[in-house]
C-alpha cells in the first residue's frame, strides 16, 4: 500500500490552501479530487470576490484558483490525484480510492478532509423532471463547460448563489423572469439583488414552487404564496412559463466520509446540517484527521481558504515540522477568520459556531 | 414514562418487538419496551435479513421452520399497513468441495425429516436457479425454495405497530442503567429517565446482552463480534435467492428494491462492541463476490457498515428463563440469526412467562445447558 505523510481529500479552496502550507513546511502531500480539474467551486466562480486585499477581493474565483494551484502544481512533494473518488475512509487512516476502473488504497499519517458540500433539493411535485437543476449545476454547465441550460429559468432562492447565478444566466442570454424566495427578506447581498432587479427580474418574497409542469421535460412551473407558517396558500397559484427550474436552496456539508470513519458529527442547522466536532486546531474527534472548508460548515470560499491554512499549519506542526512563526501565523489566521465572520452576514455562521461550541 | 409494568423488555430490535407483540397478544397488560438508541439501531437494522430453514441442528431447523410459517402470514397476522417485503425465493447454499457437499447432504436429510423442502443440486441445477453463478467455483449446492429474506425495518415496525395497538409502551433513547433486586427477587429497572417497578424483565439486548445479564449477577456465556456488510447500487432484478457459502464466507441477496446486500465474517475480528467499517472487508468482499457471482462484482458499492453477532458457545440461541434470578428471561446468543428466528423467540418467551405448554422442548435453548458441559451439538452453518 502506498504511504504518504499527509493526504488531503478535496482540491477546492480549503484543500489547496492546506496543501500550500504543508508543502511549504516540508511535508509530502497527496491531494485527491474527483473532478478532472482542481479548484472545487472556484472553477465556476466567474464573479469577483468582496472583502479586503488579503481575501483576494475583486479577483474572480477562477483567478484565485490559478493563484492557488499554480503555486503548488509543480512541487516535487505534491502527488496530485485527479478524477479520483475517495470511496472510503477508515480508522487506520487508510483511504480507498476509485479512479475509472482502478481501485487502490493509500495510508497517511495525517488526513485533511476538505470535501466541501452538496446542493440541497426541495420536495415538490415533479421535482425529478429533466430541466430541474440545482443552481451550482447550472453554474458548472455554463461557466465550466459553456453549455446553456435552457432559455427561460425560474430561480428558487435568494441566497448569494441564487442571485449570482440568476445574473450569470442573464449574461449568457437566458431569460430569468421570476425569482421566488420563501422567506420575507433577501438572504444574499442586497447589491446582487438590486442588480438583477434592475435587469427586470421579478423577485417574489414569501413565495415558493408548488409543482413543475410538463411530461418529458419542464414546460412551466406553478408557484404559490406562503403563509406565516411556511405553508402554501391555496388560491394563490400562478403558472410561470419556463423550460428550466433552478434550485438555489442551500448546501449540505459532505460529512459521509467523516461519519464512516467514526468522527463525531453534530447537527447544526445554521452550518448547513451535520458538521464534525472540531477542536481549536480543526482536528476531528479522530486523532490525526482534520476538517476544513464547507464540510465543517457552509461558508464562503474566502473563509475556506483561511480554514485550509489553519488546518494545514496544525497538520504540519503535528507531523513535527518546526515552523518559526507558527504561533503568530495561527493568531493572524484566526483573527482573519473572525473578521470574515463579523457583520450582519456572518451572524448565521457565528450563531452556528456558538451552538456547535456549546454542544462540545 | 410508566413507573410500573408487568413486564419490561430490554432491547428495541426484532426480538424485543416480537416478544412484546406475543405477550400483548396473549392479553398481558402494561408491557414496556426500552431501547437505548432507536428501534432497529442494533443488529436488526444492520443485518442481511435472510430467513433460512437449512440448518445443521434439529433445534435451529425447527425454530426456523416455524418462524418462516409466521413470516408467510405476518402481513395479515400483524395487520400491517406497510410492506414487510418477504421475498420468498429460496436460499442457495453452495458447497466448495466434496467434504462440504457431504456435510450438506446430511443436513438436507435432517431438514427433510423435519418437513423442510430442501434439496441437493448439481452445479447445473444451481446455475438454472442463479444464472450468473460461477459454477467453476463450486462443487454443488443445496436449495430450499421457501427460504427468503425480508425488510428488517418494516418487519420490526410491523411487530411494534401491532404491539402498540395492543397497548405496549415503547420508549427509545432510554438506556437501562441498573436492574434492582431484593432478596433475589427483581424489584424494577432503573433507566436514564427514571425507575420502572416490575418483577419480570426480558433481556433482548442483542450485542449488549452480556452487560444486561451482569446487572443481575449473571455471567451469560456470550460475546459480541463485529460483522461487516455492504450494499450496492440498485439494478434490474437478476437474482431470486440468497446465495450463501460458509467455506467462501459470503452471503448475498438482491432486495426487491434492486440493491444487492452482502456480508461476510472475520474470525480474527476482535471481540467487543466495535461496529466500524474496514477496507479489508471491502476488498475481501469484492474479491469473494466477483469470484462466485461475477456480474455482481461489477456493481458500485453505495455504503458499508458493521453490526454485532452475539455468539453463544454452540452457535444456537439462548431462549431461557434464569434458574438463579426468578423473573429474569433471556433471548440472546443468536450467533447472527436472531432476525430470522424472532417469531419463535417471541412465542417461546411468552410461553415461559405465562407458564404455558412450550411449543418446543426448551432444554436445548436453556442458559443452563452450558454448565460443566462439553458442547454436544455445534451449529456449523454460520457465515
XYZ file of C-alpha atoms in Angstrom:
743
model
C 0.000 0.000 0.000
C 1.203 3.479 -0.851
C 2.006 5.686 2.113
C 2.114 9.484 2.280
C 2.657 11.903 5.117
C -0.429 13.995 4.563
C -3.426 13.187 2.425
C -5.964 15.877 1.556
C -9.396 14.926 0.280
C -10.757 17.674 -1.954
C -8.802 20.199 -4.038
C -11.148 23.133 -3.527
C -10.155 26.413 -1.862
C -9.686 24.748 1.553
C -7.741 21.729 0.302
C -5.476 23.784 -1.992
C -4.709 26.237 0.818
C -3.883 23.422 3.228
C -1.631 21.785 0.627
C 0.242 25.040 0.071
C 1.055 25.475 3.763
C 2.081 21.827 4.171
C 4.345 21.805 1.113
C 5.983 24.996 2.300
C 6.550 23.370 5.715
C 8.330 20.426 4.065
C 5.669 17.721 4.080
C 4.857 15.236 1.366
C 1.252 15.757 0.276
C -1.250 13.696 -1.673
C -4.166 15.768 -2.966
C -7.190 13.842 -4.184
C -10.123 15.247 -6.133
C -12.895 13.527 -8.037
C -13.078 16.216 -10.695
C -10.853 16.323 -13.756
C -9.575 19.740 -12.641
C -8.681 21.161 -9.255
C -10.496 24.099 -7.664
C -13.825 22.794 -6.442
C -16.393 25.591 -6.534
C -13.746 28.094 -7.653
C -13.707 26.530 -11.135
C -17.096 28.038 -11.894
C -16.962 31.235 -9.892
C -16.585 33.890 -12.553
C -17.755 36.655 -10.223
C -15.452 38.960 -8.282
C -14.960 38.393 -4.568
C -15.706 41.024 -1.957
C -13.687 41.858 1.132
C -10.166 43.026 1.668
C -6.993 42.501 -0.356
C -5.826 39.599 1.793
C -9.061 37.789 0.938
C -8.481 38.174 -2.791
C -11.044 40.973 -3.112
C -12.042 41.965 -6.644
C -10.457 38.822 -8.014
C -12.680 36.254 -9.690
C -12.897 32.708 -8.301
C -11.249 31.205 -11.356
C -8.345 33.672 -10.995
C -7.941 32.810 -7.317
C -7.846 29.157 -8.301
C -4.934 29.824 -10.637
C -3.070 31.746 -7.952
C -3.527 28.846 -5.518
C -2.903 25.977 -7.887
C -0.079 27.459 -9.957
C 1.876 27.935 -6.763
C 1.868 24.242 -5.887
C 1.192 22.275 -9.060
C 4.842 21.584 -9.956
C 6.009 20.981 -6.425
C 8.085 17.772 -6.263
C 6.477 16.733 -2.977
C 2.903 17.047 -4.302
C 1.142 13.933 -5.568
C -1.968 15.061 -7.385
C -4.742 12.507 -7.938
C -7.469 13.975 -10.128
C -10.571 12.134 -11.358
C -10.176 10.041 -8.228
C -13.038 9.446 -5.824
C -12.402 8.594 -2.200
C -14.835 5.745 -1.634
C -13.964 5.012 1.972
C -12.088 6.478 4.930
C -11.053 4.106 7.705
C -9.797 4.469 11.294
C -6.286 3.243 10.415
C -6.078 6.367 8.228
C -6.415 4.388 5.032
C -8.423 5.819 2.174
C -9.930 3.598 -0.507
C -9.830 5.332 -3.895
C -11.533 4.687 -7.192
C -10.233 6.184 -10.418
C -12.031 4.980 -13.523
C -11.894 1.187 -13.252
C -8.908 1.297 -10.890
C -9.188 0.780 -7.136
C -6.317 1.477 -4.746
C -5.632 2.354 -1.137
C -3.327 4.943 0.414
C -2.313 5.178 4.033
C -1.405 8.536 5.536
C -0.041 9.859 8.829
C -2.466 12.742 8.639
C -5.689 13.210 6.710
C -7.364 16.521 5.971
C -10.975 16.237 4.893
C -11.931 19.158 2.657
C -14.770 17.538 0.754
C -16.967 20.630 0.605
C -20.723 20.398 0.271
C -23.525 19.179 -1.922
C -26.584 21.107 -3.022
C -29.903 20.653 -1.284
C -33.093 19.972 -3.159
C -36.727 20.810 -2.465
C -39.659 18.422 -2.254
C -42.341 19.394 -4.774
C -44.392 17.581 -7.374
C -42.388 16.593 -10.461
C -39.062 17.696 -8.965
C -37.348 14.907 -10.908
C -38.356 16.228 -14.344
C -35.459 16.914 -16.705
C -34.941 20.660 -16.573
C -34.969 20.881 -12.784
C -31.420 21.775 -11.746
C -29.553 22.814 -8.664
C -28.017 26.274 -9.110
C -24.447 25.046 -8.754
C -25.025 22.534 -11.521
C -26.305 25.314 -13.798
C -23.221 27.342 -12.960
C -20.989 24.381 -13.799
C -22.769 23.789 -17.110
C -22.429 27.430 -18.145
C -19.133 28.550 -16.705
C -17.075 25.366 -16.918
C -18.495 23.615 -19.973
C -20.078 26.516 -21.872
C -23.484 24.822 -22.053
C -26.689 26.853 -21.848
C -29.118 25.018 -19.543
C -32.297 26.445 -21.122
C -33.894 29.600 -22.455
C -36.159 30.691 -19.628
C -35.454 29.975 -15.983
C -37.379 30.152 -12.723
C -34.888 30.746 -9.928
C -35.796 29.426 -6.484
C -33.903 31.001 -3.588
C -32.435 34.454 -2.951
C -29.138 33.500 -1.325
C -25.957 34.717 -2.997
C -25.832 31.633 -5.199
C -29.379 32.196 -6.455
C -28.737 35.881 -7.077
C -25.367 35.413 -8.768
C -26.490 32.502 -10.940
C -29.578 34.481 -11.997
C -27.270 37.290 -13.092
C -24.893 34.944 -14.886
C -27.795 33.290 -16.709
C -28.859 36.697 -17.991
C -25.287 37.458 -19.025
C -25.457 34.279 -21.112
C -28.653 35.457 -22.775
C -31.041 33.297 -20.749
C -34.240 34.915 -19.525
C -34.974 34.880 -15.784
C -38.477 36.298 -15.439
C -39.055 35.383 -11.792
C -37.099 34.578 -8.641
C -39.072 33.199 -5.670
C -37.966 33.323 -2.052
C -39.805 31.574 0.801
C -38.516 33.992 3.454
C -39.675 37.574 3.786
C -36.234 39.089 3.209
C -33.495 38.619 0.619
C -30.943 36.292 2.167
C -27.966 37.211 -0.049
C -26.155 40.537 -0.538
C -28.565 43.319 -1.463
C -26.140 44.679 -4.066
C -26.597 41.431 -6.035
C -30.382 41.540 -5.613
C -30.572 45.171 -6.779
C -28.517 44.329 -9.843
C -30.876 41.610 -11.072
C -33.935 43.671 -10.154
C -32.616 46.439 -12.378
C -32.359 43.867 -15.158
C -36.056 43.103 -14.767
C -36.177 40.009 -12.551
C -39.432 39.920 -10.620
C -38.358 38.935 -7.107
C -41.288 37.472 -5.164
C -40.942 37.198 -1.412
C -42.872 34.629 0.699
C -43.368 32.581 -2.446
C -42.284 29.067 -3.348
C -42.656 26.488 -6.080
C -45.636 24.162 -5.869
C -45.009 21.889 -8.813
C -43.071 21.568 -12.022
C -45.220 21.273 -15.147
C -44.504 19.082 -18.139
C -44.287 15.400 -19.038
C -40.826 14.702 -20.513
C -39.186 17.969 -19.510
C -40.029 21.184 -17.730
C -42.613 23.244 -19.599
C -43.556 25.523 -16.747
C -43.740 25.988 -13.029
C -46.578 26.634 -10.655
C -45.661 28.967 -7.797
C -47.705 29.992 -4.780
C -47.541 32.312 -1.806
C -46.663 31.067 1.657
C -48.325 31.881 4.936
C -46.552 32.742 8.204
C -46.100 29.022 8.881
C -44.411 28.464 5.521
C -47.446 26.620 4.121
C -48.685 27.288 0.595
C -51.869 29.365 0.360
C -54.483 27.688 -1.827
C -55.838 30.003 -4.499
C -52.596 31.969 -4.935
C -51.190 29.570 -7.540
C -49.701 31.172 -10.622
C -48.206 29.486 -13.658
C -44.881 30.729 -14.977
C -43.783 29.692 -18.431
C -40.224 28.421 -18.153
C -38.209 25.498 -19.520
C -35.793 25.316 -16.603
C -36.164 25.420 -12.825
C -33.098 26.293 -10.871
C -32.975 25.458 -7.138
C -30.659 27.601 -5.027
C -31.821 26.398 -1.645
C -28.625 25.897 0.252
C -25.852 23.401 0.730
C -25.187 20.412 2.986
C -21.686 19.594 4.279
C -20.338 16.357 2.770
C -19.532 14.560 6.011
C -20.193 10.985 4.889
C -16.512 10.043 4.967
C -16.104 11.510 8.440
C -19.160 9.629 9.630
C -17.873 6.371 8.162
C -14.594 6.976 9.966
C -16.487 7.360 13.236
C -15.655 11.029 13.793
C -18.349 12.730 15.851
C -20.747 14.927 13.903
C -23.410 17.227 15.287
C -26.460 18.660 13.532
C -26.237 22.441 13.404
C -28.879 23.994 11.188
C -27.016 27.295 10.793
C -23.961 25.484 9.415
C -25.971 23.541 6.834
C -26.547 20.197 8.591
C -24.274 17.632 10.165
C -20.819 19.059 10.832
C -17.805 17.492 12.537
C -16.946 18.379 16.072
C -13.517 20.048 15.850
C -11.017 21.269 18.400
C -9.326 24.664 18.035
C -6.783 23.022 15.725
C -9.551 21.917 13.346
C -8.854 18.311 14.299
C -11.876 15.961 14.427
C -12.545 13.576 17.318
C -10.346 11.053 15.460
C -6.713 11.936 16.111
C -4.757 12.965 13.046
C -7.864 13.645 10.957
C -8.652 17.320 10.294
C -11.553 19.035 8.552
C -11.816 22.457 6.917
C -13.924 24.350 4.405
C -17.623 23.782 3.726
C -17.511 20.261 5.186
C -17.085 21.908 8.584
C -19.936 24.383 8.000
C -21.229 26.196 4.908
C -19.405 29.493 4.324
C -17.750 31.455 1.534
C -14.602 30.429 -0.333
C -12.701 33.209 1.464
C -13.215 31.515 4.845
C -12.499 28.102 3.361
C -9.069 29.330 2.248
C -8.215 30.586 5.731
C -9.569 27.451 7.387
C -7.454 25.377 4.982
C -4.363 27.312 6.003
C -5.114 26.793 9.695
C -5.661 23.047 9.238
C -2.518 22.812 7.074
C -0.423 24.623 9.636
C -1.706 22.478 12.516
C -1.155 19.311 10.496
C 2.409 20.391 9.734
C 3.082 21.011 13.418
C 1.527 17.653 14.341
C 3.782 15.970 11.795
C 6.782 17.535 13.523
C 7.725 20.333 11.146
C 9.179 23.277 13.020
C 7.643 26.494 11.783
C 9.325 29.591 13.104
C 6.420 31.957 13.258
C 3.715 29.330 13.687
C 2.059 30.976 16.662
C 1.918 34.400 15.082
C 0.593 32.944 11.832
C -2.103 30.973 13.631
C -3.173 34.053 15.581
C -3.333 36.113 12.394
C -5.349 33.449 10.582
C -7.845 33.120 13.400
C -8.223 36.919 13.502
C -8.752 36.963 9.778
C -11.449 34.288 10.014
C -13.136 36.238 12.779
C -13.131 39.373 10.631
C -14.759 37.489 7.760
C -17.464 36.214 10.071
C -18.178 39.655 11.535
C -21.005 41.866 10.391
C -24.646 41.027 9.716
C -23.955 38.437 7.010
C -21.747 36.453 9.377
C -24.439 36.270 12.001
C -25.752 32.864 10.995
C -22.226 31.393 10.922
C -21.380 32.929 14.294
C -24.590 31.565 15.772
C -23.888 28.140 14.291
C -20.369 28.032 15.676
C -21.610 29.225 19.051
C -24.159 26.404 19.114
C -21.526 23.893 17.993
C -19.209 25.160 20.723
C -21.943 24.850 23.326
C -22.559 21.253 22.294
C -18.919 20.212 22.570
C -42.904 7.394 31.358
C -44.581 4.416 33.031
C -43.446 3.885 36.618
C -44.799 0.357 36.909
C -45.014 -2.552 34.474
C -45.892 -6.215 34.378
C -43.007 -6.935 32.017
C -40.036 -4.802 30.983
C -38.342 -5.875 27.754
C -34.851 -4.521 27.200
C -33.989 -4.061 23.524
C -35.837 -2.426 20.609
C -34.731 -4.872 17.938
C -36.839 -7.531 16.284
C -36.582 -9.910 19.258
C -37.890 -7.317 21.714
C -40.614 -6.335 19.247
C -41.741 -9.937 18.751
C -41.686 -10.687 22.483
C -43.752 -7.566 23.193
C -46.245 -8.447 20.479
C -46.645 -12.085 21.564
C -47.139 -11.135 25.223
C -49.633 -8.382 24.426
C -51.494 -10.617 22.007
C -51.971 -13.105 24.882
C -53.564 -10.362 26.954
C -50.661 -9.181 29.116
C -51.115 -5.526 30.079
C -48.576 -2.850 30.999
C -45.683 -4.087 28.899
C -42.752 -1.693 28.484
C -40.032 -1.945 25.835
C -36.846 0.040 26.470
C -34.337 0.866 23.742
C -31.061 2.666 24.382
C -30.868 4.222 20.894
C -33.751 3.827 18.424
C -35.796 0.942 17.050
C -33.524 -1.365 14.966
C -30.342 0.527 15.950
C -28.563 -2.739 16.762
C -28.174 -5.962 14.800
C -31.738 -5.891 13.414
C -31.201 -2.753 11.370
C -27.743 -3.853 10.260
C -28.363 -7.480 9.297
C -28.760 -9.237 5.960
C -32.347 -10.094 6.982
C -32.248 -13.547 5.412
C -34.633 -16.248 6.571
C -33.498 -19.815 6.071
C -34.511 -23.238 7.285
C -31.410 -25.043 6.005
C -29.616 -25.638 9.268
C -27.358 -28.353 10.627
C -29.019 -28.790 14.003
C -32.512 -30.003 14.758
C -33.178 -27.083 17.083
C -32.304 -24.369 14.559
C -34.250 -26.185 11.816
C -37.396 -26.308 13.937
C -37.122 -22.703 15.135
C -36.579 -21.510 11.565
C -39.339 -23.609 10.046
C -41.935 -22.338 12.497
C -40.660 -18.774 12.059
C -40.998 -18.984 8.265
C -44.577 -20.170 8.732
C -45.183 -16.982 10.747
C -43.431 -14.683 8.236
C -45.567 -16.123 5.432
C -48.658 -14.753 7.176
C -47.087 -11.884 9.111
C -48.546 -9.160 6.915
C -52.081 -10.324 7.786
C -51.482 -11.514 11.357
C -49.999 -8.154 12.293
C -52.456 -6.211 10.078
C -49.515 -4.172 8.843
C -50.165 -1.106 6.689
C -46.641 -1.168 5.219
C -44.855 -3.914 3.306
C -42.594 -6.428 5.064
C -41.156 -7.274 1.623
C -40.946 -11.016 2.192
C -39.147 -12.248 -0.913
C -39.554 -15.996 -0.633
C -37.367 -17.139 -3.487
C -35.115 -19.516 -1.617
C -31.601 -19.874 -0.316
C -28.948 -21.453 -2.492
C -26.178 -22.777 -0.267
C -23.109 -23.626 -2.332
C -20.572 -26.283 -1.375
C -16.959 -25.630 -2.349
C -15.727 -29.222 -2.221
C -16.770 -32.787 -1.689
C -16.323 -32.705 2.076
C -18.677 -29.710 2.393
C -21.135 -31.323 -0.027
C -21.183 -34.421 2.161
C -21.981 -32.384 5.271
C -24.747 -30.563 3.377
C -26.259 -33.848 2.182
C -26.559 -34.930 5.818
C -28.120 -31.537 6.664
C -30.654 -31.889 3.856
C -31.601 -35.357 5.167
C -32.191 -33.845 8.616
C -34.165 -30.921 7.142
C -36.330 -33.242 5.031
C -37.050 -35.400 8.091
C -38.465 -32.274 9.732
C -40.577 -31.381 6.706
C -38.299 -28.685 5.267
C -38.369 -28.884 1.437
C -34.603 -28.549 0.810
C -32.792 -30.500 -1.893
C -29.296 -31.192 -3.143
C -28.486 -29.591 -6.531
C -25.800 -30.290 -9.070
C -23.780 -27.350 -10.429
C -26.018 -27.242 -13.474
C -29.169 -27.255 -11.407
C -27.715 -24.475 -9.261
C -26.986 -22.396 -12.370
C -30.557 -22.857 -13.538
C -31.634 -21.199 -10.264
C -28.973 -18.446 -10.289
C -27.832 -17.971 -13.910
C -24.865 -15.727 -13.079
C -23.383 -18.233 -10.613
C -19.783 -19.173 -11.440
C -20.079 -22.946 -11.325
C -16.288 -23.351 -11.683
C -16.017 -22.036 -8.128
C -18.378 -24.603 -6.618
C -18.812 -28.345 -6.192
C -22.592 -28.488 -5.784
C -25.328 -26.772 -3.803
C -28.461 -27.195 -1.759
C -31.643 -25.228 -2.296
C -34.754 -24.605 -0.252
C -37.421 -22.688 -2.169
C -39.335 -21.487 0.904
C -36.348 -19.659 2.412
C -36.006 -15.957 1.627
C -35.450 -12.515 3.077
C -37.383 -9.557 4.444
C -37.041 -5.859 5.016
C -35.738 -5.759 8.612
C -37.039 -2.221 9.223
C -40.607 -2.767 8.105
C -40.756 -6.241 9.667
C -39.774 -4.795 13.054
C -42.135 -1.880 12.532
C -44.939 -4.361 11.817
C -44.348 -6.104 15.161
C -44.121 -2.808 17.034
C -47.188 -1.256 15.448
C -49.244 -4.336 16.283
C -47.813 -4.375 19.812
C -48.602 -0.685 20.321
C -52.177 -1.201 19.162
C -52.409 -3.829 21.887
C -51.214 -1.288 24.431
C -47.452 -1.899 24.636
C -45.429 1.141 25.775
C -42.267 1.723 23.796
C -39.530 4.153 24.883
C -36.482 4.796 22.758
C -33.369 6.755 23.734
C -33.889 5.239 27.162
C -30.865 3.316 28.412
C -31.153 0.818 31.260
C -28.581 1.659 33.911
C -29.404 -0.998 36.526
C -31.777 -3.785 37.494
C -32.682 -3.689 41.183
C -33.232 -6.815 43.253
C -34.270 -7.512 46.828
C -33.829 -10.960 48.401
C -33.176 -12.433 44.972
C -36.421 -11.012 43.505
C -36.410 -8.402 40.763
C -37.847 -5.092 42.000
C -37.520 -2.944 38.974
C -35.438 -1.407 36.213
C -33.538 1.859 36.553
C -33.296 3.858 33.333
C -31.703 7.162 32.435
C -35.198 8.658 32.591
C -36.421 7.084 35.827
C -37.337 3.886 37.638
C -39.889 1.307 36.468
C -41.190 -1.069 39.101
C -41.531 -4.644 37.807
C -40.929 -8.270 38.752
C -40.331 -9.511 35.232
C -37.516 -8.472 32.911
C -36.624 -9.838 29.466
C -33.085 -9.390 28.223
C -33.336 -8.975 24.432
C -30.390 -6.599 24.227
C -28.556 -8.388 21.383
C -24.915 -7.340 21.296
C -25.280 -5.789 24.759
C -26.995 -8.807 26.402
C -23.975 -9.758 28.475
C -23.930 -6.315 30.126
C -27.638 -6.577 30.953
C -27.074 -10.056 32.431
C -24.310 -8.679 34.622
C -26.834 -6.254 36.157
C -28.491 -9.226 37.864
C -25.207 -11.001 38.568
C -25.438 -13.462 35.695
C -22.449 -14.316 33.557
C -24.130 -15.200 30.259
C -21.574 -17.126 28.169
C -21.861 -14.971 25.052
C -19.615 -12.451 23.363
C -20.161 -9.921 20.583
C -18.199 -9.534 17.377
C -18.476 -7.073 14.514
C -19.628 -8.496 11.172
C -19.427 -6.234 8.150
C -21.843 -5.822 5.286
C -22.329 -3.603 2.238
C -24.984 -2.516 -0.214
C -24.654 -1.812 -3.939
C -26.473 0.443 -6.344
C -29.895 -0.918 -7.365
C -30.182 -2.788 -10.675
C -32.865 -4.728 -12.554
C -33.805 -7.980 -10.893
C -31.254 -10.674 -11.683
C -31.086 -12.877 -8.585
C -34.002 -14.586 -6.849
C -32.480 -16.496 -3.932
C -29.995 -15.588 -1.264
C -26.668 -17.164 -2.267
C -24.520 -18.275 0.628
C -21.281 -20.164 1.230
C -19.787 -20.985 4.619
C -16.400 -22.030 3.208
C -16.108 -18.958 0.961
C -17.537 -16.783 3.700
C -20.273 -14.878 1.859
C -23.989 -14.295 1.806
C -25.502 -12.207 -0.955
C -29.080 -11.270 -1.795
C -30.843 -8.835 -4.087
C -33.506 -6.783 -2.336
C -36.868 -6.078 -4.021
C -35.575 -2.505 -4.476
C -32.802 -3.926 -6.689
C -29.766 -3.297 -4.490
C -27.526 -6.204 -3.564
C -26.718 -6.712 0.100
C -23.783 -8.919 1.010
C -21.652 -9.693 4.020
C -19.005 -11.935 5.449
C -17.477 -12.622 8.831
C -13.922 -12.231 10.057
C -12.851 -14.833 12.604
C -9.940 -12.616 13.617
C -12.059 -9.537 14.325
C -11.672 -8.619 17.981
C -14.479 -9.476 20.374
C -16.304 -6.402 21.626
C -18.778 -3.725 20.670
C -16.974 -2.068 17.747
C -19.287 -1.699 14.735
C -16.881 0.093 12.430
C -16.063 -0.474 8.777
C -12.788 -1.695 7.316
C -11.122 -1.559 3.918
C -10.039 -5.146 4.468
C -13.705 -6.197 4.419
C -14.426 -4.092 1.339
C -11.574 -5.757 -0.564
C -12.253 -9.316 0.638
C -15.979 -8.962 -0.038
C -15.375 -7.608 -3.532
C -13.000 -10.456 -4.385
C -15.313 -13.122 -2.985
C -18.416 -11.914 -4.793
C -16.518 -11.317 -8.041
C -15.381 -14.938 -7.957
C -18.728 -16.518 -7.055
C -21.209 -14.153 -8.764
C -19.108 -12.281 -11.352
C -21.696 -9.794 -12.676
C -22.491 -8.661 -9.137
C -18.804 -7.789 -8.759
C -19.277 -5.106 -11.428
C -21.751 -3.116 -9.348
C -20.875 0.021 -7.436
C -20.817 -0.066 -3.676
C -23.090 2.528 -2.097
C -22.339 2.016 1.565
C -20.749 -0.374 4.043
C -21.377 -0.830 7.758
C -20.987 -3.232 10.643
C -23.194 -4.883 13.238
C -22.838 -7.250 16.158
C -23.224 -11.016 16.172
C -23.919 -12.118 19.731
C -22.203 -15.510 19.804
C -23.114 -18.412 22.095
C -20.784 -21.368 22.711
C -22.766 -23.731 20.427
C -23.925 -21.050 17.930
C -27.545 -21.698 18.903
C -29.694 -19.172 20.717
C -30.277 -18.868 24.431
C -34.039 -18.530 24.916
C -34.389 -19.188 28.580
C -35.719 -18.337 31.993
C -32.991 -17.813 34.558
C -32.865 -20.517 37.220
C -30.930 -18.284 39.608
C -32.776 -14.993 39.110
C -36.540 -15.519 39.242
C -38.375 -13.265 36.835
C -35.373 -12.768 34.536
C -35.703 -14.083 30.981
C -33.038 -14.226 28.307
C -33.244 -14.096 24.500
C -29.712 -13.667 23.196
C -26.715 -15.512 21.744
C -28.415 -15.846 18.360
C -24.986 -16.027 16.716
C -26.055 -13.917 13.752
C -29.549 -15.378 13.279
C -31.819 -13.565 15.687
C -33.717 -11.816 12.932
C -34.987 -14.927 11.194
C -35.904 -16.703 14.445
C -37.718 -13.747 16.016
C -41.285 -15.077 15.680
C -40.357 -18.178 17.696
C -38.318 -16.140 20.159
C -41.420 -14.097 20.944
C -43.682 -17.121 21.223
C -41.321 -19.153 23.442
C -40.603 -16.299 25.844
C -44.330 -15.666 26.142
C -44.954 -19.340 26.944
C -42.245 -19.264 29.614
C -43.537 -16.100 31.261
C -47.169 -17.223 31.224
C -46.373 -20.827 32.201
C -47.951 -22.149 29.012
C -47.010 -25.505 27.480
C -43.922 -24.834 25.386
C -44.238 -25.234 21.606
C -40.821 -26.890 21.608
C -38.650 -28.684 24.129
C -36.705 -25.914 25.856
C -33.682 -27.723 27.334
C -31.591 -27.249 24.211
C -32.204 -23.465 24.430
C -31.615 -23.043 28.138
C -28.914 -20.936 29.706
C -28.025 -23.841 31.949
C -27.154 -26.154 29.052
C -23.594 -24.824 29.046
C -22.857 -25.584 32.700
C -19.932 -28.002 33.037
C -20.762 -29.492 29.657
C -18.834 -30.155 26.523
C -20.661 -28.704 23.526
C -22.841 -31.550 22.276
C -24.144 -30.198 19.037
C -22.350 -27.292 17.381
C -24.105 -25.425 14.567
C -21.551 -25.103 11.751
C -23.814 -23.493 9.161
C -22.831 -19.951 10.107
C -21.254 -17.205 7.970
